[in-house]
CSV table of C-alpha atoms (C1' of nucleotides) in Angstrom, one decimal:
chain,number,residue,atom,x,y,z
A,403,MET,CA,0.0,0.0,0.0
A,404,TRP,CA,2.5,2.6,1.2
A,405,ILE,CA,4.2,2.9,4.5
A,406,MET,CA,2.8,5.1,7.2
A,407,ARG,CA,5.2,7.8,8.2
A,408,GLN,CA,6.4,7.0,11.7
A,409,GLY,CA,8.2,10.2,12.6
A,410,ALA,CA,11.3,8.3,13.6
A,411,ALA,CA,13.0,11.0,15.6
A,412,PRO,CA,16.2,9.7,17.3
A,413,GLY,CA,15.8,8.6,20.9
A,414,ASN,CA,12.1,8.5,20.3
A,415,ASP,CA,11.8,4.9,19.2
A,416,ARG,CA,10.3,3.4,22.3
A,417,GLU,CA,7.9,6.2,23.0
A,418,LEU,CA,4.2,5.3,22.7
A,419,ARG,CA,2.5,7.0,19.7
A,420,PRO,CA,-1.1,6.0,20.2
A,421,LYS,CA,-2.4,9.2,18.4
A,422,GLN,CA,-0.8,8.4,15.1
A,423,GLN,CA,-2.0,4.8,15.1
A,424,ALA,CA,-5.5,6.0,15.9
A,425,SER,CA,-5.5,8.5,13.2
A,426,ALA,CA,-4.6,6.2,10.4
A,427,ARG,CA,-7.3,3.8,11.5
A,428,GLU,CA,-9.8,6.6,11.9
A,429,ILE,CA,-9.1,7.8,8.4
A,430,LEU,CA,-9.6,4.3,7.0
A,431,ASP,CA,-12.9,4.0,9.0
A,432,ALA,CA,-14.0,7.4,7.6
A,433,ALA,CA,-13.1,6.4,4.1
A,434,ALA,CA,-14.9,3.1,4.4
A,435,THR,CA,-18.0,5.0,5.7
A,436,ALA,CA,-17.9,7.5,2.9
A,437,PHE,CA,-17.2,4.9,0.1
A,438,SER,CA,-20.0,2.7,1.4
A,439,GLU,CA,-22.5,5.5,1.2
A,440,ARG,CA,-21.6,7.1,-2.1
A,441,GLY,CA,-19.5,4.6,-3.9
A,442,TYR,CA,-15.7,4.9,-4.5
A,443,ALA,CA,-15.6,6.9,-7.7
A,444,ALA,CA,-18.2,9.3,-6.6
A,445,THR,CA,-16.6,10.0,-3.2
A,446,SER,CA,-14.0,12.8,-3.1
A,447,ILE,CA,-11.2,13.1,-0.6
A,448,ASP,CA,-13.0,16.2,0.7
A,449,ASP,CA,-16.0,13.9,1.4
A,450,VAL,CA,-13.8,11.6,3.5
A,451,ALA,CA,-12.4,14.6,5.3
A,452,ASP,CA,-15.9,15.8,6.1
A,453,VAL,CA,-16.7,12.6,7.8
A,454,LEU,CA,-13.7,13.2,10.1
A,455,GLY,CA,-14.4,16.9,10.5
A,456,CYS,CA,-11.0,17.8,9.2
A,457,THR,CA,-9.4,18.9,5.9
A,458,LYS,CA,-7.7,16.7,3.3
A,459,GLY,CA,-4.2,17.7,4.4
A,460,ARG,CA,-4.6,15.2,7.3
A,461,ILE,CA,-5.7,12.4,5.0
A,462,TYR,CA,-2.8,12.9,2.5
A,463,TYR,CA,-0.4,12.8,5.5
A,464,TYR,CA,-1.3,9.2,6.1
A,465,TYR,CA,-2.3,8.0,2.6
A,466,ARG,CA,-0.5,9.0,-0.5
A,467,THR,CA,-3.4,8.5,-3.0
A,468,LYS,CA,-7.2,7.8,-3.0
A,469,GLY,CA,-6.4,4.4,-4.4
A,470,ASP,CA,-4.4,3.6,-1.3
A,471,LEU,CA,-7.4,4.2,0.8
A,472,PHE,CA,-9.4,1.8,-1.4
A,473,ILE,CA,-6.7,-0.9,-1.2
A,474,GLY,CA,-6.4,-0.4,2.6
A,475,ILE,CA,-10.1,-1.0,3.0
A,476,HIS,CA,-10.0,-4.1,0.8
A,477,LEU,CA,-7.1,-5.6,2.7
A,478,GLN,CA,-8.7,-5.0,6.0
A,479,ALA,CA,-12.1,-6.3,5.0
A,480,LEU,CA,-10.6,-9.5,3.5
A,481,GLU,CA,-8.4,-10.0,6.6
A,482,TRP,CA,-11.4,-9.8,8.8
A,483,ALA,CA,-13.4,-12.0,6.4
A,484,LEU,CA,-10.8,-14.7,6.4
A,485,GLU,CA,-10.7,-14.5,10.2
A,486,ALA,CA,-14.5,-14.8,10.3
A,487,ILE,CA,-14.9,-18.0,8.3
A,488,GLY,CA,-11.4,-19.6,8.7
A,489,PRO,CA,-12.0,-21.2,12.1
A,490,ALA,CA,-15.3,-22.8,11.0
A,491,ALA,CA,-13.7,-23.9,7.7
A,492,GLU,CA,-10.9,-25.6,9.5
A,493,ARG,CA,-12.9,-27.5,12.1
A,494,ALA,CA,-12.4,-31.2,11.6
A,495,ASP,CA,-15.3,-32.2,13.9
A,496,LEU,CA,-18.0,-30.9,11.7
A,497,GLU,CA,-20.0,-32.6,9.0
A,498,PRO,CA,-19.9,-30.8,5.7
A,499,ALA,CA,-23.5,-29.4,6.1
A,500,GLU,CA,-22.8,-28.1,9.5
A,501,LYS,CA,-19.5,-26.7,8.5
A,502,LEU,CA,-21.0,-24.9,5.6
A,503,ARG,CA,-23.8,-23.6,7.8
A,504,ALA,CA,-21.3,-22.2,10.3
A,505,MET,CA,-19.2,-20.6,7.6
A,506,VAL,CA,-22.2,-18.8,6.0
A,507,HIS,CA,-23.4,-17.8,9.4
A,508,GLN,CA,-20.1,-16.2,10.3
A,509,HIS,CA,-19.7,-14.7,6.8
A,510,ALA,CA,-23.1,-13.1,7.0
A,511,LEU,CA,-22.5,-11.7,10.5
A,512,HIS,CA,-19.2,-10.3,9.3
A,513,LEU,CA,-20.9,-8.6,6.4
A,514,MET,CA,-23.4,-6.9,8.8
A,515,ASN,CA,-20.9,-6.1,11.5
A,516,ARG,CA,-18.4,-4.6,9.1
A,517,SER,CA,-20.7,-3.3,6.4
A,518,SER,CA,-18.8,-0.1,5.8
A,519,TYR,CA,-15.7,-2.1,4.9
A,520,MET,CA,-17.4,-5.0,3.2
A,521,GLY,CA,-19.5,-2.8,0.9
A,522,PRO,CA,-16.6,-1.1,-0.8
A,523,ALA,CA,-14.7,-4.4,-0.8
A,524,GLN,CA,-17.4,-6.0,-3.1
A,525,TYR,CA,-16.4,-3.7,-6.0
A,526,GLN,CA,-14.4,-5.1,-8.8
A,527,ILE,CA,-11.0,-3.7,-7.9
A,528,GLU,CA,-9.6,-4.0,-11.4
A,529,MET,CA,-12.4,-1.7,-12.5
A,530,ASN,CA,-11.9,0.9,-9.9
A,531,LEU,CA,-8.1,1.0,-10.0
A,532,ALA,CA,-7.8,0.9,-13.7
A,533,SER,CA,-6.7,4.5,-13.7
A,534,GLU,CA,-3.8,3.8,-11.3
A,535,GLY,CA,-2.0,1.9,-14.1
A,536,ARG,CA,0.5,-0.7,-13.0
A,537,SER,CA,1.6,1.2,-9.8
A,538,LYS,CA,-0.5,-0.9,-7.4
A,539,GLU,CA,-0.2,-4.3,-9.1
A,540,ALA,CA,1.5,-5.9,-6.1
A,541,GLN,CA,-1.4,-5.0,-3.7
A,542,MET,CA,-4.0,-5.9,-6.3
A,543,THR,CA,-2.4,-9.3,-6.6
A,544,LYS,CA,-2.5,-9.7,-2.8
A,545,ILE,CA,-6.2,-8.8,-2.7
A,546,LEU,CA,-7.1,-11.3,-5.5
A,547,GLU,CA,-5.1,-13.9,-3.7
A,548,MET,CA,-7.0,-13.3,-0.5
A,549,ARG,CA,-10.3,-13.5,-2.4
A,550,ARG,CA,-9.3,-16.7,-4.0
A,551,GLN,CA,-8.4,-18.1,-0.5
A,552,PHE,CA,-11.8,-17.0,0.8
A,553,GLU,CA,-13.6,-18.7,-2.0
A,554,ASP,CA,-11.4,-21.8,-1.7
A,555,TYR,CA,-12.7,-22.3,1.9
A,556,TYR,CA,-16.2,-22.7,0.3
A,557,VAL,CA,-15.1,-24.8,-2.6
A,558,THR,CA,-13.4,-27.2,-0.2
A,559,VAL,CA,-16.4,-27.7,2.1
A,560,VAL,CA,-18.7,-28.1,-0.8
A,561,LYS,CA,-16.3,-30.7,-2.4
A,562,GLU,CA,-16.3,-32.6,0.9
A,563,GLY,CA,-20.1,-32.6,1.0
A,564,VAL,CA,-20.4,-33.9,-2.6
A,565,ALA,CA,-17.8,-36.6,-1.9
A,566,ALA,CA,-19.7,-37.6,1.2
A,567,LYS,CA,-22.9,-37.7,-0.9
A,568,VAL,CA,-24.7,-35.3,1.5
A,569,PHE,CA,-24.5,-32.5,-1.1
A,570,ARG,CA,-25.9,-33.1,-4.5
A,571,GLU,CA,-23.6,-33.7,-7.5
A,572,ALA,CA,-23.5,-30.5,-9.5
A,573,ASP,CA,-21.1,-27.9,-10.9
A,574,LEU,CA,-18.9,-27.3,-7.9
A,575,ASN,CA,-18.0,-23.7,-8.7
A,576,LEU,CA,-21.5,-22.8,-9.7
A,577,LEU,CA,-22.8,-24.1,-6.3
A,578,VAL,CA,-20.3,-21.9,-4.6
A,579,LYS,CA,-21.2,-18.9,-6.6
A,580,ALA,CA,-24.8,-19.4,-5.7
A,581,VAL,CA,-24.0,-19.6,-2.0
A,582,LEU,CA,-21.7,-16.6,-2.1
A,583,GLY,CA,-24.5,-14.7,-3.9
A,584,ALA,CA,-27.1,-15.4,-1.3
A,585,VAL,CA,-24.7,-14.0,1.3
A,586,ASN,CA,-22.9,-11.2,-0.5
A,587,TRP,CA,-26.1,-9.8,-1.9
A,588,MET,CA,-26.8,-8.6,1.6
A,589,HIS,CA,-24.9,-5.5,0.9
A,590,ALA,CA,-27.7,-4.5,-1.5
A,591,TRP,CA,-30.4,-4.6,1.1
A,592,PHE,CA,-29.0,-4.7,4.7
A,593,ARG,CA,-29.1,-1.4,6.4
A,594,PRO,CA,-27.2,-1.3,9.7
A,595,ASP,CA,-29.1,1.7,11.0
A,596,GLU,CA,-32.6,0.5,10.6
A,597,PRO,CA,-34.8,0.6,13.7
A,598,LYS,CA,-35.2,-3.2,13.8
A,599,ASP,CA,-31.5,-3.7,13.7
A,600,SER,CA,-29.9,-5.4,16.8
A,601,PRO,CA,-27.4,-8.1,17.6
A,602,THR,CA,-30.2,-10.7,18.0
A,603,GLU,CA,-31.8,-9.6,14.7
A,604,ARG,CA,-28.4,-10.0,13.0
A,605,GLU,CA,-28.1,-13.5,14.4
A,606,ARG,CA,-31.6,-14.3,13.1
A,607,ILE,CA,-30.7,-13.1,9.6
A,608,ALA,CA,-27.4,-14.9,9.5
A,609,ALA,CA,-29.2,-18.2,10.6
A,610,GLU,CA,-31.8,-17.8,7.9
A,611,ILE,CA,-29.4,-17.1,5.1
A,612,ALA,CA,-27.2,-20.1,6.3
A,613,GLU,CA,-30.3,-22.3,6.3
A,614,PHE,CA,-31.1,-21.2,2.8
A,615,ALA,CA,-27.6,-21.9,1.5
A,616,VAL,CA,-27.3,-25.3,3.1
A,617,ARG,CA,-30.6,-26.5,1.8
A,618,GLY,CA,-29.6,-25.2,-1.7
A,619,VAL,CA,-26.7,-27.6,-1.9
A,620,LEU,CA,-28.1,-30.6,0.1
A,621,ALA,CA,-28.7,-33.8,-1.9
B,544,MET,CA,-35.9,10.9,-18.9
B,545,TRP,CA,-36.1,13.5,-21.6
B,546,ILE,CA,-37.7,13.3,-25.0
B,547,MET,CA,-35.7,12.4,-28.0
B,548,ARG,CA,-35.7,15.2,-30.6
B,549,GLN,CA,-37.9,14.1,-33.4
B,550,GLY,CA,-37.1,16.8,-36.0
B,551,ALA,CA,-40.9,17.3,-36.7
B,552,ALA,CA,-40.6,19.2,-39.9
B,553,PRO,CA,-44.1,19.9,-41.4
B,554,GLY,CA,-45.1,17.4,-44.0
B,555,ASN,CA,-42.4,15.0,-42.8
B,556,ASP,CA,-44.5,13.2,-40.2
B,557,ARG,CA,-45.0,9.9,-42.1
B,558,GLU,CA,-41.5,9.6,-43.4
B,559,LEU,CA,-39.4,6.8,-42.0
B,560,ARG,CA,-36.5,7.9,-39.8
B,561,PRO,CA,-34.7,4.7,-39.1
B,562,LYS,CA,-31.3,6.3,-38.7
B,563,GLN,CA,-32.3,8.5,-35.7
B,564,GLN,CA,-34.0,5.7,-33.9
B,565,ALA,CA,-31.0,3.5,-34.4
B,566,SER,CA,-28.6,6.1,-33.1
B,567,ALA,CA,-30.5,6.7,-29.8
B,568,ARG,CA,-30.5,2.9,-29.2
B,569,GLU,CA,-26.8,2.6,-30.2
B,570,ILE,CA,-25.9,5.3,-27.8
B,571,LEU,CA,-27.7,3.6,-24.9
B,572,ASP,CA,-26.1,0.3,-25.9
B,573,ALA,CA,-22.7,1.9,-25.8
B,574,ALA,CA,-23.3,3.6,-22.5
B,575,ALA,CA,-24.5,0.3,-21.0
B,576,THR,CA,-21.3,-1.4,-22.3
B,577,ALA,CA,-19.1,1.4,-20.9
B,578,PHE,CA,-20.8,1.6,-17.5
B,579,SER,CA,-20.8,-2.2,-17.1
B,580,GLU,CA,-17.1,-2.3,-17.7
B,581,ARG,CA,-15.9,0.6,-15.5
B,582,GLY,CA,-18.8,1.6,-13.3
B,583,TYR,CA,-21.1,4.6,-13.8
B,584,ALA,CA,-19.2,7.2,-11.8
B,585,ALA,CA,-15.8,6.2,-13.3
B,586,THR,CA,-17.1,6.4,-16.9
B,587,SER,CA,-16.8,9.7,-18.7
B,588,ILE,CA,-19.0,10.7,-21.6
B,589,ASP,CA,-15.9,10.6,-23.7
B,590,ASP,CA,-15.5,6.9,-22.7
B,591,VAL,CA,-19.0,6.3,-24.1
B,592,ALA,CA,-18.2,8.2,-27.2
B,593,ASP,CA,-15.0,6.0,-27.6
B,594,VAL,CA,-17.2,2.9,-27.6
B,595,LEU,CA,-19.1,4.3,-30.5
B,596,GLY,CA,-16.1,5.8,-32.3
B,597,CYS,CA,-17.5,9.3,-32.2
B,598,THR,CA,-17.2,12.4,-30.1
B,599,LYS,CA,-19.5,13.5,-27.3
B,600,GLY,CA,-21.4,16.0,-29.4
B,601,ARG,CA,-23.4,13.1,-30.8
B,602,ILE,CA,-24.3,11.8,-27.4
B,603,TYR,CA,-25.4,15.2,-26.1
B,604,TYR,CA,-27.7,15.5,-29.1
B,605,TYR,CA,-29.7,12.6,-27.9
B,606,TYR,CA,-29.3,12.7,-24.2
B,607,ARG,CA,-29.2,15.9,-22.2
B,608,THR,CA,-27.2,14.6,-19.2
B,609,LYS,CA,-25.1,11.7,-18.1
B,610,GLY,CA,-27.8,10.9,-15.6
B,611,ASP,CA,-30.3,10.5,-18.4
B,612,LEU,CA,-28.2,7.7,-19.9
B,613,PHE,CA,-28.1,6.0,-16.5
B,614,ILE,CA,-31.9,6.3,-16.1
B,615,GLY,CA,-32.5,5.2,-19.7
B,616,ILE,CA,-30.4,2.0,-19.1
B,617,HIS,CA,-32.3,1.3,-15.8
B,618,LEU,CA,-35.7,1.7,-17.4
B,619,GLN,CA,-34.8,-0.5,-20.3
B,620,ALA,CA,-33.2,-3.2,-18.1
B,621,LEU,CA,-36.2,-3.3,-15.8
B,622,GLU,CA,-38.7,-3.4,-18.7
B,623,TRP,CA,-36.9,-6.4,-20.1
B,624,ALA,CA,-36.6,-8.0,-16.6
B,625,LEU,CA,-40.3,-7.7,-16.0
B,626,GLU,CA,-41.0,-9.1,-19.5
B,627,ALA,CA,-38.6,-12.0,-18.6
B,628,ILE,CA,-40.2,-13.2,-15.4
B,629,GLY,CA,-43.7,-11.8,-15.8
B,630,PRO,CA,-45.2,-14.6,-18.0
B,631,ALA,CA,-43.9,-17.3,-15.7
B,632,ALA,CA,-45.0,-15.4,-12.6
B,633,GLU,CA,-48.5,-15.1,-14.0
B,634,ARG,CA,-49.0,-18.7,-15.1
B,635,ALA,CA,-51.9,-20.3,-13.1
B,636,ASP,CA,-51.1,-23.8,-14.1
B,637,LEU,CA,-47.8,-24.1,-12.3
B,638,GLU,CA,-47.2,-25.3,-8.7
B,639,PRO,CA,-45.3,-22.7,-6.6
B,640,ALA,CA,-42.0,-24.7,-6.8
B,641,GLU,CA,-42.1,-25.0,-10.6
B,642,LYS,CA,-43.3,-21.4,-11.0
B,643,LEU,CA,-40.3,-20.2,-8.9
B,644,ARG,CA,-38.0,-22.4,-10.9
B,645,ALA,CA,-39.2,-20.9,-14.1
B,646,MET,CA,-38.9,-17.3,-12.8
B,647,VAL,CA,-35.4,-17.8,-11.6
B,648,HIS,CA,-34.4,-19.5,-14.8
B,649,GLN,CA,-35.7,-16.7,-17.0
B,650,HIS,CA,-34.3,-14.1,-14.6
B,651,ALA,CA,-30.9,-15.7,-14.8
B,652,LEU,CA,-31.0,-16.0,-18.6
B,653,HIS,CA,-32.0,-12.3,-18.8
B,654,LEU,CA,-29.0,-11.3,-16.6
B,655,MET,CA,-26.7,-13.2,-19.0
B,656,ASN,CA,-28.3,-12.1,-22.2
B,657,ARG,CA,-28.5,-8.5,-21.3
B,658,SER,CA,-25.5,-8.3,-18.9
B,659,SER,CA,-24.4,-4.9,-20.1
B,660,TYR,CA,-27.8,-3.4,-19.2
B,661,MET,CA,-28.3,-5.4,-16.1
B,662,GLY,CA,-24.9,-4.7,-14.6
B,663,PRO,CA,-25.4,-1.0,-14.3
B,664,ALA,CA,-29.0,-1.5,-13.3
B,665,GLN,CA,-27.9,-3.3,-10.1
B,666,TYR,CA,-26.4,0.0,-8.7
B,667,GLN,CA,-28.1,1.9,-6.0
B,668,ILE,CA,-29.7,4.7,-8.1
B,669,GLU,CA,-30.1,7.0,-5.1
B,670,MET,CA,-26.4,6.8,-4.6
B,671,ASN,CA,-25.4,7.4,-8.2
B,672,LEU,CA,-27.9,10.1,-8.9
B,673,ALA,CA,-27.5,12.0,-5.7
B,674,SER,CA,-25.7,14.8,-7.4
B,675,GLU,CA,-28.6,15.3,-9.8
B,676,GLY,CA,-30.7,16.8,-7.0
B,677,ARG,CA,-34.4,16.6,-7.3
B,678,SER,CA,-34.5,17.1,-11.1
B,679,LYS,CA,-35.0,13.4,-11.8
B,680,GLU,CA,-37.3,12.4,-9.0
B,681,ALA,CA,-40.1,11.3,-11.3
B,682,GLN,CA,-37.9,8.8,-13.2
B,683,MET,CA,-36.3,7.6,-10.0
B,684,THR,CA,-39.7,6.9,-8.6
B,685,LYS,CA,-40.7,5.0,-11.7
B,686,ILE,CA,-37.5,2.9,-11.4
B,687,LEU,CA,-38.1,2.1,-7.8
B,688,GLU,CA,-41.7,1.2,-8.6
B,689,MET,CA,-40.6,-1.2,-11.3
B,690,ARG,CA,-38.1,-2.7,-8.9
B,691,ARG,CA,-40.8,-3.2,-6.3
B,692,GLN,CA,-43.0,-4.8,-8.9
B,693,PHE,CA,-40.2,-7.2,-9.9
B,694,GLU,CA,-39.6,-8.2,-6.3
B,695,ASP,CA,-43.3,-8.5,-5.7
B,696,TYR,CA,-43.5,-11.3,-8.3
B,697,TYR,CA,-41.1,-13.2,-6.2
B,698,VAL,CA,-42.8,-12.4,-2.9
B,699,THR,CA,-46.1,-13.6,-4.3
B,700,VAL,CA,-44.9,-17.0,-5.5
B,701,VAL,CA,-43.0,-17.6,-2.2
B,702,LYS,CA,-46.1,-16.6,-0.3
B,703,GLU,CA,-48.1,-19.1,-2.3
B,704,GLY,CA,-45.6,-21.8,-1.6
B,705,VAL,CA,-45.5,-21.2,2.1
B,706,ALA,CA,-49.3,-21.2,2.2
B,707,ALA,CA,-49.4,-24.5,0.3
B,708,LYS,CA,-46.8,-25.9,2.8
B,709,VAL,CA,-44.4,-26.7,0.0
B,710,PHE,CA,-42.0,-24.0,1.0
B,711,ARG,CA,-40.8,-23.8,4.6
B,712,GLU,CA,-42.2,-21.2,7.0
B,713,ALA,CA,-39.6,-18.5,7.3
B,714,ASP,CA,-39.2,-14.7,7.0
B,715,LEU,CA,-40.8,-14.2,3.6
B,716,ASN,CA,-38.8,-11.1,2.7
B,717,LEU,CA,-35.5,-12.7,3.7
B,718,LEU,CA,-36.2,-15.8,1.6
B,719,VAL,CA,-36.8,-13.6,-1.4
B,720,LYS,CA,-33.6,-11.6,-0.7
B,721,ALA,CA,-31.7,-14.9,-0.6
B,722,VAL,CA,-33.2,-16.0,-3.9
B,723,LEU,CA,-32.5,-12.7,-5.5
B,724,GLY,CA,-29.0,-12.7,-4.2
B,725,ALA,CA,-28.2,-16.1,-5.7
B,726,VAL,CA,-29.3,-14.8,-9.1
B,727,ASN,CA,-28.3,-11.2,-9.0
B,728,TRP,CA,-24.8,-12.0,-7.8
B,729,MET,CA,-24.2,-13.4,-11.3
B,730,HIS,CA,-23.1,-10.0,-12.4
B,731,ALA,CA,-20.1,-10.4,-10.2
B,732,TRP,CA,-18.8,-13.5,-11.8
B,733,PHE,CA,-20.5,-14.1,-15.2
B,734,ARG,CA,-18.4,-13.0,-18.2
B,735,PRO,CA,-20.3,-13.1,-21.5
B,736,ASP,CA,-17.1,-13.3,-23.6
B,737,GLU,CA,-15.5,-16.3,-21.9
B,738,PRO,CA,-14.5,-19.1,-24.3
B,739,LYS,CA,-16.9,-21.6,-22.6
B,740,ASP,CA,-19.9,-19.2,-23.1
B,741,SER,CA,-22.7,-20.3,-25.4
B,742,PRO,CA,-26.5,-20.5,-25.4
B,743,THR,CA,-26.5,-24.1,-24.1
B,744,GLU,CA,-24.0,-23.1,-21.4
B,745,ARG,CA,-26.3,-20.3,-20.3
B,746,GLU,CA,-29.2,-22.6,-20.1
B,747,ARG,CA,-27.2,-25.0,-17.9
B,748,ILE,CA,-26.2,-22.1,-15.6
B,749,ALA,CA,-29.7,-20.8,-15.4
B,750,ALA,CA,-31.0,-24.3,-14.6
B,751,GLU,CA,-28.5,-24.8,-11.8
B,752,ILE,CA,-29.1,-21.5,-10.2
B,753,ALA,CA,-32.9,-22.2,-10.3
B,754,GLU,CA,-32.4,-25.6,-8.8
B,755,PHE,CA,-30.3,-24.0,-5.9
B,756,ALA,CA,-32.9,-21.3,-5.3
B,757,VAL,CA,-35.9,-23.7,-5.3
B,758,ARG,CA,-34.2,-26.1,-2.9
B,759,GLY,CA,-33.3,-23.2,-0.6
B,760,VAL,CA,-36.9,-22.4,0.0
B,761,LEU,CA,-38.5,-25.9,-0.1
B,762,ALA,CA,-40.0,-27.3,3.1
C,722,DG,C1',0.6,16.8,12.5
C,723,DT,C1',-2.8,19.6,10.5
C,724,DC,C1',-4.2,23.5,7.9
C,725,DT,C1',-4.7,26.8,3.8
C,726,DA,C1',-3.8,27.8,-0.8
C,727,DT,C1',-3.0,26.5,-5.1
C,728,DA,C1',-1.4,23.9,-9.1
C,729,DA,C1',-2.8,20.8,-12.7
C,730,DA,C1',-5.9,17.7,-14.9
C,731,DC,C1',-10.3,16.0,-15.7
C,732,DG,C1',-15.0,15.9,-16.9
C,733,DG,C1',-19.8,17.5,-17.8
C,734,DA,C1',-22.0,20.4,-20.6
C,735,DT,C1',-22.7,24.2,-24.3
C,736,DA,C1',-21.9,27.1,-28.6
C,737,DG,C1',-21.4,27.3,-33.0
C,738,DA,C1',-19.1,25.7,-37.4
C,739,DC,C1',-20.0,22.5,-41.0
D,1268,DG,C1',-26.8,15.3,-37.1
D,1269,DT,C1',-22.1,15.4,-35.8
D,1270,DC,C1',-17.8,17.6,-34.8
D,1271,DT,C1',-14.5,21.0,-32.7
D,1272,DA,C1',-13.5,24.3,-29.4
D,1273,DT,C1',-14.2,25.9,-25.1
D,1274,DC,C1',-16.2,27.2,-20.6
D,1275,DC,C1',-16.2,26.2,-15.9
D,1276,DG,C1',-16.8,23.6,-11.7
D,1277,DT,C1',-14.7,19.7,-9.4
D,1278,DT,C1',-11.1,16.8,-7.9
D,1279,DT,C1',-6.6,14.8,-7.0
D,1280,DA,C1',-2.5,16.0,-5.2
D,1281,DT,C1',1.3,19.1,-3.5
D,1282,DA,C1',3.7,23.2,-1.2
D,1283,DG,C1',4.4,25.6,2.4
D,1284,DA,C1',2.6,28.1,6.6
D,1285,DC,C1',1.8,27.3,11.5
DNA sequence: GTCTATAAACGGATAGAC
DNA sequence: GTCTATCCGTTTATAGAC
């Protein structure tokens, strides 16, 4: 992405710098909020600054370009997403159906709990960073690799289920795309600030989506 | 949207004007292609002109603003979408499960056959037309109404299935969102120009997605 | 570190030639 | 009808004050 300036004054190395850390994260949070509300291309750096109640000088101190904000949000969203479904995906004690259910459930919760990060992360990065040329190829590769790893978790569990004859025999990748669609489409309709919204409501939604997905692949 | 200039010269009313008609449609097609590739906000009018191999003067002759192109694409996409699932939705001779299967099948085919129009039509219109102020409220209302009608087709069939005890009793709207997600998410992974792509392959994909969706709601 | 001011480029839209 | 030239607001990004 680009390395955050650390202000490495001599003799200052061991000093705590909580403010700087906080600011970089606050900026990423603000960018995620702004991007999720208006879309990446339609959001200006001034819009992000407005969310923070500051001016863009602050943002450019921590992030060199707008594209870096986008990449930072993607990387964070995917890191969290892998953390969300990884533990369930790697449990050896679960039958394929229950493992898939747990993965979709955690995936859905993650989407709701981090909607500002996950919304922007759904965009096609190639599309949005086309103007950046080849300058961010390394990070884009990293993002695509994380996406592939995330999808592989699903491919693996569905493959297990088909092998065990508990999931029906069908185009493996297509089944996974259908499952992913049922979950990822939440970004189009879930609104975190609705009056009905609450932790228990989110659990209910996650459980229903998981039930739908599991039944969709069951033999 | 805005009315296409008709060049209503006196005594010229009955004359065929195939060229003008073709141009307005060609421009909408080009805009759909460009928007579907780069996103609405990131696409300039010059980009659209490039697709046509002309300059933007031609585009502005037929469409007053960029937002009008966006709205025109939405209206066309939704008109086709309603035509795609309407006949199946209104068939009285089908059981809920088979009706839902037919609807999803046609919906999926439509998404693939008109992917350049359907991709842009997935965007949140409020988000993308926010800058247009109140000037396009009538058309935005029309679009939202068509979307509601489209979703209502699904709500109705799922309600029928639940009443007939062939679909499981669950949050009706959530079931519909899950079904819509499985289908609509296709825009994220389906590529019309892939080597494997063909009419029979599209039929196969549509059938698989429909199977997944029907099983997801079955009791 | 954060702000203000500004450079430089881009993009939507219009005017007018042809 | 389509093109060229251009206006003008917006936006990314930088320079330099504090």
